[in-house]
XYZ file of N, CA and C in Angstrom:
753
model
N 12.397 -2.508 -0.866
C 11.584 -1.982 -1.742
C 12.109 -1.689 -2.918
N 10.831 -1.775 -3.966
C 11.056 -1.303 -5.223
C 11.332 -0.229 -5.855
N 12.792 -0.374 -6.985
C 13.425 0.699 -7.617
C 12.281 1.069 -8.585
N 12.880 2.852 -8.663
C 11.327 3.690 -9.200
C 12.153 4.866 -9.782
N 11.825 5.649 -11.065
C 12.625 6.207 -11.786
C 12.158 7.191 -12.626
N 11.435 7.959 -12.672
C 11.157 9.101 -13.732
C 11.596 9.322 -15.077
N 10.849 8.308 -15.899
C 10.849 8.766 -17.198
C 10.173 9.965 -18.196
N 10.664 9.575 -19.765
C 10.874 10.674 -20.544
C 9.146 10.538 -20.799
N 8.372 9.673 -20.847
C 7.002 9.808 -20.905
C 6.271 9.811 -19.646
N 6.146 10.051 -18.363
C 6.619 10.161 -17.491
C 6.141 11.528 -17.508
N 7.245 12.888 -17.508
C 7.187 14.353 -18.048
C 6.700 14.462 -18.723
N 6.826 13.762 -19.417
C 5.708 14.586 -20.781
C 3.970 14.089 -20.589
N 3.601 13.057 -19.611
C 2.476 12.985 -19.503
C 1.909 14.216 -18.585
N 2.441 14.199 -17.765
C 2.083 14.858 -16.192
C 2.250 16.241 -16.572
N 2.956 16.843 -17.635
C 2.710 18.195 -18.250
C 1.451 18.483 -19.401
N 1.190 17.293 -20.196
C 0.118 17.703 -20.409
C -1.173 17.543 -19.518
N -1.333 16.395 -18.488
C -2.406 16.648 -17.992
C -2.759 17.985 -17.251
N -1.055 19.009 -16.878
C -1.509 19.993 -16.522
C -2.369 21.215 -17.871
N -1.783 20.930 -18.936
C -2.406 21.933 -19.985
C -3.373 21.138 -20.096
N -4.157 20.342 -19.967
C -5.305 19.815 -20.656
C -6.526 20.538 -19.253
N -6.495 20.314 -18.006
C -6.678 21.012 -16.954
C -6.761 22.249 -17.008
N -5.748 22.830 -17.400
C -5.819 25.012 -17.442
C -6.531 25.096 -19.248
N -6.474 24.020 -19.734
C -7.206 24.628 -20.762
C -8.868 24.252 -20.514
N -9.342 22.902 -19.608
C -10.604 23.054 -20.015
C -11.075 24.057 -19.017
N -10.996 24.408 -18.129
C -11.286 25.092 -17.266
C -11.472 26.426 -17.543
N -10.408 27.332 -19.116
C -9.964 28.477 -19.692
C -11.356 28.164 -20.733
N -11.358 27.241 -20.925
C -13.044 27.003 -21.872
C -14.127 27.362 -21.379
N -14.231 26.311 -20.449
C -15.506 26.331 -19.618
C -15.760 27.481 -19.217
N -14.856 28.474 -18.426
C -15.268 29.762 -18.007
C -14.995 30.335 -16.911
N -15.280 28.426 -16.125
C -15.139 28.551 -14.379
C -14.697 27.196 -13.910
N -14.492 27.095 -12.661
C -13.907 25.767 -12.051
C -12.581 26.285 -11.302
N -11.920 25.389 -11.031
C -10.922 25.321 -10.235
C -9.700 25.121 -10.772
N -8.749 25.575 -11.607
C -7.600 24.826 -12.069
C -6.689 24.628 -11.401
N -6.142 24.904 -10.121
C -5.189 25.207 -9.089
C -4.437 23.840 -8.317
N -5.842 22.970 -8.292
C -5.328 22.087 -7.496
C -5.525 20.638 -8.679
N -6.247 20.391 -10.104
C -5.787 19.794 -10.389
C -4.435 19.429 -11.283
N -3.647 21.188 -11.528
C -2.766 21.021 -12.410
C -1.416 20.653 -11.201
N -1.616 21.128 -9.625
C -1.083 20.933 -8.754
C -0.578 19.590 -7.896
N -2.236 18.476 -8.333
C -2.180 17.112 -8.334
C -1.618 16.172 -9.151
N -1.569 16.739 -10.590
C -1.507 16.034 -11.847
C -0.205 14.551 -11.356
N 1.389 15.480 -10.863
C 1.934 14.526 -10.639
C 1.144 12.802 -9.853
N 0.185 13.349 -8.980
C 0.155 12.726 -7.944
C -1.066 11.709 -8.789
N -2.115 12.220 -8.973
C -2.891 11.735 -9.949
C -2.212 10.292 -11.046
N -1.722 11.225 -11.260
C -0.546 10.149 -12.616
C -0.164 8.997 -12.262
N 0.523 9.144 -11.228
C 1.504 8.018 -10.162
C 0.490 7.124 -10.001
N -0.537 7.399 -9.522
C -1.318 6.733 -8.876
C -2.210 5.851 -9.887
N -2.686 6.704 -11.093
C -3.484 5.772 -12.032
C -2.298 4.931 -12.984
N -1.243 5.096 -13.006
C -0.677 5.020 -14.303
C 0.514 3.748 -13.611
N 0.842 3.822 -12.387
C 1.961 2.838 -11.838
C 1.201 2.223 -10.612
N 0.368 2.622 -9.618
C -0.530 1.629 -8.672
C -1.844 0.912 -9.020
N -2.797 1.652 -9.039
C -4.094 1.926 -8.668
C -4.317 0.628 -10.021
N -4.746 -0.745 -9.118
C -5.371 -1.953 -10.549
C -6.726 -1.648 -10.716
N -6.708 -1.592 -12.141
C -8.449 -1.450 -12.609
C -7.991 -1.864 -14.339
N -9.439 -1.944 -14.555
C -9.142 -2.580 -16.009
C -10.291 -1.399 -16.725
N -10.263 -0.809 -17.383
C -11.054 0.157 -18.276
C -11.964 -0.391 -18.873
N -11.423 -2.056 -19.415
C -12.694 -2.230 -20.483
C -13.677 -3.201 -19.412
N -13.414 -3.394 -17.729
C -14.228 -3.503 -16.945
C -14.441 -2.741 -16.042
N -14.861 -1.615 -15.829
C -15.105 -0.287 -14.692
C -15.427 -0.865 -13.814
N -16.187 -2.005 -13.679
C -16.943 -2.613 -12.553
C -16.044 -4.341 -11.933
N -15.344 -4.288 -12.198
C -14.281 -5.604 -11.848
C -14.198 -4.907 -10.274
N -14.951 -6.257 -9.896
C -14.830 -6.314 -8.137
C -13.372 -6.488 -7.709
N -12.391 -6.645 -8.423
C -11.041 -6.802 -7.898
C -10.613 -5.395 -8.256
N -10.424 -4.559 -8.756
C -10.294 -3.127 -8.517
C -10.066 -2.657 -7.313
N -8.919 -1.492 -7.511
C -9.168 -0.675 -6.539
C -9.829 0.477 -6.833
N -9.813 1.126 -5.432
C -11.161 2.279 -5.474
C -10.557 3.306 -4.921
N -10.797 4.319 -5.964
C -10.195 5.831 -5.974
C -11.564 7.127 -5.847
N -11.136 7.705 -4.799
C -12.130 8.437 -4.414
C -12.075 10.121 -4.393
N -12.265 10.896 -5.394
C -11.411 12.307 -5.202
C -12.544 13.037 -4.555
N -11.710 13.643 -2.732
C -12.885 13.705 -2.079
C -12.908 15.813 -2.183
N -11.818 15.993 -2.750
C -12.450 17.295 -3.113
C -13.052 17.751 -4.202
N -14.432 16.679 -4.289
C -14.323 17.124 -5.801
C -14.569 18.175 -6.637
N -14.558 19.398 -6.135
C -13.719 20.533 -7.194
C -12.666 20.370 -8.301
N -11.750 19.436 -7.343
C -10.635 19.119 -8.377
C -11.176 17.931 -9.357
N -12.124 17.840 -10.021
C -12.685 16.579 -10.801
C -11.783 16.606 -12.202
N -11.416 17.452 -12.880
C -10.423 17.093 -13.716
C -8.831 16.454 -13.553
N -8.854 16.725 -12.162
C -7.481 15.696 -11.902
C -7.818 14.279 -12.142
N -9.098 13.591 -11.866
C -9.546 12.476 -12.248
C -10.213 12.208 -14.035
N -10.904 13.471 -14.130
C -11.181 13.285 -15.816
C -9.850 13.095 -16.254
N -9.213 13.298 -16.658
C -7.500 13.486 -17.314
C -6.981 12.681 -17.303
N -6.856 11.515 -15.779
C -6.480 10.263 -15.921
C -7.018 8.909 -16.104
N -8.659 9.417 -16.778
C -9.479 8.574 -17.401
C -9.425 8.184 -18.886
N -9.151 9.717 -18.836
C -9.201 9.779 -20.647
C -7.055 9.435 -20.949
N -6.613 9.325 -20.112
C -5.048 8.674 -20.630
C -5.488 7.317 -20.199
N -6.357 6.692 -19.495
C -6.403 5.483 -19.201
C -7.393 4.653 -19.854
N -7.774 4.831 -21.016
C -8.792 4.466 -21.798
C -10.059 4.265 -20.905
N -10.741 4.472 -20.294
C -12.089 4.305 -20.195
C -13.514 5.058 -20.766
N -12.897 5.813 -21.736
C -13.928 6.077 -22.751
C -13.923 7.801 -22.698
N -13.692 8.467 -21.478
C -13.203 9.517 -21.437
C -12.667 10.093 -23.038
N -12.941 10.867 -23.825
C -12.335 11.458 -24.384
C -12.249 12.698 -24.268
N -11.584 13.472 -25.481
C -10.700 14.834 -25.476
C -12.123 15.614 -26.175
N -13.046 15.772 -26.664
C -14.071 16.135 -26.933
C -14.942 16.543 -25.133
N -14.951 15.202 -24.300
C -15.508 15.043 -23.017
C -14.438 16.159 -21.915
N -13.640 16.619 -22.105
C -12.839 17.365 -21.383
C -12.945 19.027 -22.121
N -13.222 19.162 -23.547
C -13.732 20.147 -23.647
C -14.764 20.348 -23.891
N -15.749 19.719 -23.046
C -17.231 20.166 -22.800
C -16.772 20.107 -21.201
N -16.304 20.064 -20.499
C -16.088 20.433 -18.906
C -16.624 21.443 -18.507
N -18.101 21.191 -17.565
C -19.050 21.257 -16.955
C -20.146 22.281 -18.000
N -20.232 21.593 -19.127
C -20.845 21.909 -20.449
C -22.256 21.618 -20.093
N -23.041 21.697 -19.000
C -24.400 21.460 -18.899
C -24.568 20.072 -18.576
N -26.112 19.732 -18.501
C -26.673 19.000 -18.108
C -26.422 17.134 -18.934
N -25.647 17.614 -20.621
C -25.346 16.307 -21.139
C -24.007 16.087 -21.394
N -23.038 16.635 -20.654
C -21.935 16.807 -20.248
C -20.880 15.264 -19.610
N -20.122 14.373 -19.783
C -19.445 13.302 -19.212
C -18.745 14.000 -17.656
N -18.793 15.497 -18.091
C -17.542 15.770 -17.337
C -17.899 16.894 -16.536
N -18.656 16.835 -15.598
C -19.977 18.161 -15.228
C -18.859 18.848 -13.821
N -18.786 19.156 -12.731
C -17.914 20.179 -12.620
C -17.358 19.379 -10.939
N -18.480 18.453 -10.966
C -18.038 17.708 -9.175
C -18.501 16.094 -10.008
N -17.468 14.856 -9.933
C -17.195 13.671 -10.090
C -18.935 12.929 -10.005
N -19.600 12.695 -10.825
C -21.061 11.955 -10.635
C -21.038 10.345 -10.908
N -21.020 9.528 -9.785
C -21.450 7.973 -9.832
C -22.367 7.991 -11.064
N -22.306 6.703 -12.249
C -23.493 6.544 -13.112
C -22.789 7.476 -14.177
N -22.556 8.580 -14.121
C -22.309 9.458 -15.235
C -21.309 9.073 -16.086
N -20.093 9.115 -15.515
C -18.540 8.793 -15.891
C -17.764 8.307 -15.515
N -17.866 6.554 -16.538
C -17.090 5.727 -16.686
C -15.579 5.511 -15.600
N -15.669 4.669 -14.669
C -14.471 4.797 -14.076
C -14.224 5.716 -12.301
N -15.695 6.788 -12.334
C -16.002 7.463 -11.021
C -16.827 6.285 -9.996
N -16.376 6.388 -9.023
C -16.589 5.502 -8.087
C -17.678 5.622 -7.056
N -18.125 7.552 -7.000
C -19.279 7.888 -6.143
C -19.087 9.535 -6.575
N -20.410 9.922 -6.169
C -20.468 11.334 -6.082
C -19.882 12.042 -5.346
N -18.779 12.923 -5.412
C -18.189 14.135 -4.406
C -18.261 15.273 -4.822
N -18.600 15.846 -3.506
C -18.673 17.791 -3.638
C -18.500 18.196 -2.346
N -19.515 17.993 -1.314
C -19.414 18.267 0.204
C -17.859 18.184 0.302
N -17.275 19.077 0.753
C -15.604 18.576 1.547
C -16.331 18.167 2.793
N -15.201 16.999 3.108
C -15.115 15.994 4.159
C -15.642 14.454 3.782
N -16.718 15.072 2.689
C -17.692 13.812 2.600
C -17.155 12.356 1.660
N -15.973 12.590 0.764
C -15.594 11.593 0.229
C -14.425 11.201 0.596
N -13.833 11.417 1.845
C -13.123 10.831 2.696
C -13.530 10.013 3.462
N -14.282 10.647 4.400
C -15.769 9.563 4.822
C -15.937 8.374 3.970
N -16.534 8.627 2.885
C -16.797 7.313 2.119
C -15.976 6.715 2.005
N -14.481 7.027 1.840
C -13.466 6.382 1.721
C -13.288 4.782 2.351
N -13.421 5.891 3.750
C -13.483 5.237 5.123
C -14.310 4.058 5.260
N -15.789 4.286 4.837
C -16.716 3.416 4.698
C -16.314 2.106 3.469
N -15.458 2.425 2.162
C -15.364 1.700 1.397
C -14.128 0.680 1.682
N -13.446 0.888 2.501
C -12.295 0.481 3.027
C -12.894 -0.576 4.164
N -14.067 0.059 5.080
C -15.097 -1.407 5.654
C -15.250 -2.355 5.314
N -16.064 -1.896 4.027
C -16.204 -3.243 3.535
C -15.032 -3.763 2.814
N -14.221 -3.333 2.434
C -12.828 -4.457 1.885
C -12.884 -5.334 3.106
N -12.997 -4.641 3.950
C -12.072 -6.004 5.522
C -13.117 -6.810 5.714
N -14.107 -6.280 5.469
C -15.626 -7.058 6.099
C -15.636 -8.199 5.132
N -15.636 -8.116 3.701
C -15.618 -9.250 2.661
C -14.611 -10.158 3.238
N -13.421 -9.138 3.121
C -12.087 -10.362 3.104
C -12.322 -11.280 4.693
N -12.071 -10.644 5.576
C -12.554 -11.873 6.115
C -13.571 -12.417 6.178
N -14.833 -12.699 5.681
C -15.778 -13.157 5.686
C -15.622 -13.971 4.513
N -14.829 -13.715 3.574
C -14.447 -14.691 2.103
C -13.476 -15.322 1.697
N -11.957 -14.368 2.365
C -10.857 -14.864 2.030
C -10.410 -16.179 3.084
N -9.445 -17.496 2.097
C -8.850 -17.932 2.672
C -7.649 -18.493 2.709
N -6.739 -18.714 3.213
C -5.251 -19.361 3.105
C -4.988 -19.439 1.900
N -3.929 -18.637 0.822
C -3.685 -18.790 -0.142
C -4.986 -18.464 -1.316
N -5.991 -17.812 -0.855
C -7.120 -17.639 -1.700
C -7.790 -16.286 -1.311
N -6.882 -15.775 -1.772
C -7.701 -14.064 -1.085
C -8.308 -13.407 -2.392
N -9.666 -13.686 -2.602
C -10.898 -13.267 -3.311
C -11.403 -12.044 -3.082
N -10.894 -11.055 -1.937
C -11.040 -9.916 -1.848
C -9.818 -9.369 -1.035
N -9.398 -8.617 -2.352
C -7.966 -7.784 -1.839
C -7.492 -6.791 -3.072
N -8.545 -5.494 -2.207
C -7.826 -4.306 -2.754
C -7.969 -3.062 -1.627
N -7.377 -1.870 -2.307
C -6.806 -0.766 -1.906
C -8.159 0.666 -2.238
N -7.756 1.118 -0.716
C -8.946 2.187 -1.357
C -8.317 3.383 -1.398
N -7.904 4.048 -2.043
C -7.669 5.443 -2.443
C -8.129 7.003 -2.771
N -7.573 7.691 -1.940
C -8.654 8.807 -1.741
C -7.682 9.933 -1.492
N -8.343 10.967 -2.278
C -7.097 12.578 -2.638
C -8.142 12.981 -1.627
N -7.354 13.905 -0.495
C -8.518 15.085 0.070
C -7.716 16.317 0.190
N -8.211 18.082 0.501
C -7.125 18.502 0.354
C -7.367 19.539 1.950
N -7.338 20.409 1.899
C -7.548 21.178 2.801
C -8.470 21.736 3.167
N -9.535 21.935 2.666
C -11.158 22.044 2.701
C -11.841 20.486 3.882
N -11.003 19.648 2.885
C -11.516 18.542 3.771
C -11.198 18.067 5.245
N -9.976 18.803 5.258
C -9.721 18.655 6.292
C -10.108 19.704 7.476
N -10.530 20.254 6.868
C -11.538 21.717 8.166
C -12.876 21.204 8.092
N -13.015 19.906 7.878
C -14.496 19.733 8.044
C -14.582 18.621 9.463
N -15.849 18.670 10.402
C -15.261 17.722 11.214
C -15.462 16.277 10.933
N -16.354 16.017 9.922
C -16.845 14.645 9.552
C -15.691 13.689 9.112
N -14.962 14.665 8.678
C -13.306 13.904 8.213
C -12.367 13.194 9.422
N -12.420 13.709 10.487
C -11.865 13.389 11.428
C -12.954 12.129 11.803
N -13.797 12.131 12.422
C -14.612 11.518 12.858
C -14.389 9.996 12.031
N -14.048 10.175 10.450
C -13.852 8.913 9.896
C -12.919 8.507 10.604
N -12.142 9.418 10.126
C -10.844 9.094 10.257
C -10.158 8.402 11.762
N -10.927 9.035 12.380
C -10.946 7.934 14.047
C -11.464 6.825 14.078
N -12.072 6.298 13.271
C -12.758 5.256 13.124
C -12.056 3.854 11.988
N -10.928 4.882 10.853
C -10.028 4.231 10.212
C -8.969 3.916 11.126
N -8.584 4.696 11.979
C -7.634 4.135 12.651
C -7.430 3.149 13.566
N -8.886 3.176 14.627
C -9.628 2.307 15.067
C -9.443 0.862 14.487
N -10.262 1.004 13.554
C -10.570 -0.165 12.733
C -9.253 -0.636 11.870
N -7.915 -0.280 12.341
C -6.603 -1.067 11.721
C -7.361 -1.073 9.669
N -7.673 0.053 9.551
C -7.561 -0.167 8.029
C -6.947 -0.164 7.338
N -6.321 -1.354 7.344
C -4.461 -1.051 6.156
C -4.447 -0.776 4.951
N -5.584 -0.882 4.150
C -5.566 -0.926 2.801
C -6.363 0.103 2.249
N -6.307 1.334 3.631
C -7.074 2.384 3.050
C -5.334 4.133 3.062
N -5.356 3.969 1.997
C -4.407 5.208 1.803
C -4.597 7.105 1.462
N -4.878 7.414 2.361
C -4.994 8.752 2.299
C -4.267 9.696 1.130
N -4.466 10.429 0.541
C -3.597 11.429 0.191
C -3.798 13.057 0.031
N -3.186 13.605 1.483
C -3.580 15.189 1.494
C -3.066 16.257 0.863
N -3.427 16.808 0.077
C -2.994 18.172 -0.930
C -2.377 19.283 -0.082
N -1.655 19.585 0.935
C -1.257 20.128 1.575
C -0.775 21.782 0.743
N -1.707 22.326 0.436
C -1.161 24.186 -0.410
C -1.723 24.734 0.383
N -1.986 24.396 1.706
C -2.613 25.991 2.415
C -3.373 27.099 2.448
N -4.378 26.434 1.380
C -5.237 27.505 0.628
C -6.337 26.969 0.521
N -6.961 28.059 0.712
C -9.006 27.381 0.646
C -9.681 28.857 -0.193
N -10.912 28.463 -0.582
C -11.532 29.507 -1.694
C -11.421 31.153 -0.531
N -11.630 30.964 0.408
C -11.128 32.946 1.218
C -9.620 32.769 0.739
N -8.809 32.042 1.158
C -7.356 32.250 1.400
C -7.016 31.343 1.978
N -5.502 32.247 2.951
C -4.915 31.522 3.310
C -4.973 30.647 4.471
N -4.997 29.256 4.644
C -5.148 28.814 5.721
C -5.039 29.218 7.082
N -3.955 30.440 6.998
C -3.586 30.608 7.981
C -4.895 31.499 9.330
N -5.737 31.551 8.452
C -6.998 32.280 8.549
C -7.788 31.904 9.399
N -7.744 30.404 9.336
C -8.808 29.325 10.472
C -8.540 28.410 10.281
N -7.199 27.242 9.967
C -6.689 26.115 10.013
C -5.467 26.322 10.107
N -4.706 25.949 11.392
C -3.484 25.610 11.672
C -2.708 24.657 12.592
N -3.898 23.644 12.602
C -3.508 22.528 13.616
C -2.336 21.704 12.915
N -2.265 21.062 13.702
C -0.519 19.928 13.041
C -1.788 18.748 12.645
N -1.737 18.641 11.111
C -2.529 17.356 10.917
C -1.620 15.872 10.848
N -0.187 16.028 11.032
C 0.501 15.138 11.096
C 0.434 14.059 12.463
N 0.339 15.061 13.315
C -0.053 14.598 14.732
C -1.280 14.330 15.303
N -2.099 15.260 14.437
C -3.789 14.363 14.515
C -4.076 12.846 14.596
N -3.558 12.650 13.090
C -3.570 11.892 12.250
C -2.893 10.322 12.742
N -1.411 11.121 13.042
C -0.847 9.311 14.092
C -1.478 9.361 15.837
N -2.094 10.546 15.589
C -2.480 10.399 17.265
C -3.869 9.231 16.902
N -4.430 9.527 15.940
C -5.836 8.424 15.498
C -5.122 7.468 15.167
N -3.926 6.858 15.395
C -3.509 5.593 14.663
C -3.432 5.433 13.090
N -3.043 6.570 12.722
C -3.192 6.261 11.253
C -1.555 6.417 10.786
N -0.550 5.570 9.949
C 1.048 5.803 9.817
C 0.396 6.821 8.669
N 1.636 7.855 9.064
C 1.581 9.795 8.399
C 3.183 9.492 7.691
N 3.094 9.694 6.333
C 4.401 10.142 5.733
C 4.539 11.221 4.826
N 5.271 12.115 5.027
C 5.714 13.109 4.639
C 6.295 12.950 3.058
N 5.658 13.647 2.165
C 6.620 14.072 0.752
C 6.752 15.643 0.746
N 7.941 15.878 0.463
C 8.486 17.272 0.687
C 8.053 17.934 -0.743
N 8.313 17.315 -1.722
C 7.745 17.863 -3.381
C 6.955 17.085 -3.711
N 5.749 17.558 -4.438
C 4.886 16.979 -4.552
C 4.594 17.110 -6.093
N 6.289 17.678 -6.817
C 6.065 16.861 -8.048
C 7.065 15.997 -8.694
N 7.856 15.389 -7.116
C 8.786 14.661 -7.427
C 7.684 12.549 -7.372
N 8.003 12.520 -8.295
C 6.943 11.111 -8.663
C 7.664 9.951 -7.986
N 8.749 10.117 -7.893
C 9.892 8.860 -7.500
C 9.736 8.963 -5.655
N 9.471 9.977 -5.427
C 9.373 10.337 -3.810
C 8.082 9.919 -3.487
N 6.307 10.143 -4.412
C 5.259 9.378 -4.245
C 4.984 8.409 -4.471
N 5.807 7.876 -5.379
C 5.587 6.338 -5.736
C 6.185 5.333 -4.049
N 7.345 5.827 -3.510
C 8.187 5.118 -2.490
C 7.130 5.576 -1.162
N 6.319 6.636 -0.947
C 5.995 6.632 -0.264
C 4.275 5.966 -0.249
N 3.589 5.686 -1.551
C 2.819 4.936 -1.804
C 3.060 3.327 -1.552
N 4.067 3.137 -1.870
C 4.603 1.369 -1.889
C 4.966 1.531 -0.526
N 5.281 2.655 0.401
C 5.623 2.240 1.836
C 4.101 2.253 2.686
N 3.076 2.792 2.188
C 1.817 2.478 2.636
C 1.457 1.255 2.473
N 1.546 1.159 1.500
C 1.154 -0.429 0.952
C 1.632 -2.074 1.657
N 2.677 -1.643 1.952
C 3.113 -2.492 2.509
C 2.448 -2.420 4.329
N 2.056 -1.193 4.667
C 1.650 -1.301 5.727
C 0.649 -2.116 6.358
N 0.677 -3.132 7.798
C -0.259 -4.235 7.695
C -1.047 -4.087 9.043
N -0.942 -2.771 9.918
C -1.882 -2.259 11.033
C -2.639 -1.171 10.664
N -2.101 -0.282 10.142
C -2.761 0.833 10.045
C -3.087 1.717 8.618
N -3.994 2.479 8.813
C -4.257 3.426 7.300
C -3.001 4.513 7.241
N -2.941 4.888 5.986
C -2.107 5.690 5.961
C -2.400 7.189 5.079
N -2.018 8.032 5.403
C -1.843 9.349 5.277
C -0.827 9.981 4.453
N -0.232 9.892 3.240
C 0.856 10.553 2.289
C 0.167 12.294 2.689
N 0.887 13.101 2.674
C 1.024 14.396 3.153
C 2.392 14.857 2.336
N 1.624 15.570 0.842
C 2.383 15.924 -0.597
C 2.329 17.536 -0.486
N 3.321 18.055 -0.219
C 3.492 19.716 0.168
C 3.728 20.298 -1.063
C-alpha cells in the first residue's frame, strides 16, 4: 500500500475548512455547522488526495463523481470546491444561504454551483442516486472498455450520515449495489450517533456494519475521524477492492 503522512499544509487546510464552515453558519444565522466541521478531514482527504477531477472542466467525462447525501452539510463540499479552484469564492461562502442569488444554498443544487453532481436534500436520496451513478459507470465500462483501453473508469464517492442510514431507501439501494458488485462505489458513513431529534439511541441502534456486510459490501472502520492517514488507508483499501462496494465507517 501507499505510504501516507499528514503534512503541515494538510493540518492548516483542515483547520481552515472547519473555521470557514463555522463562520459561514454564524453569518447566515442558520445551518448545520456540526457535520461540516466533523467531516472536514474526510472531505479534505477526498478532494485533495483521492478524487480525480479537473476544476477547469467540471464536466470532464473521466472525473470521479462525488455526492453529498447529507445535503444539509453542504458547506462540507462548498469549502473543498473553494480550495480546489472551482470558482466558488470566499464571498460565496460569506453568502451561504443568502437567498435566490447565492451560489451556496443550504443544500447542494445541480447546475447552480460548479462541481456539484446532483441536488441533494431528502435523507437517503443521495446515496440511492450514488448507486445509480455507479450502475451507469459499470454499464458504460462493460459497453465501451477494451483490454488496454479503459475509456470509462471512475469511482463514485458518497458521504452519508445517521439520517441517511435511517431511511429505507438507502438500504434498498445498498442491497442492489451489493448484488451488482459495484466495486467502484465508495460510501463514507459519518457515524456520529446524532440526529436533529437527538441521540440515535432514541430510534436507531442497529449494527450498520453487520447489515452492509450481509448485503455484500466490504466494511472498513476508521476509529478516529481526525486521522487523515487512517482515512487515506481506508480509501485505498476501498479502491483496490475488485468485487464489492465499500462502506467506510468513520467514528
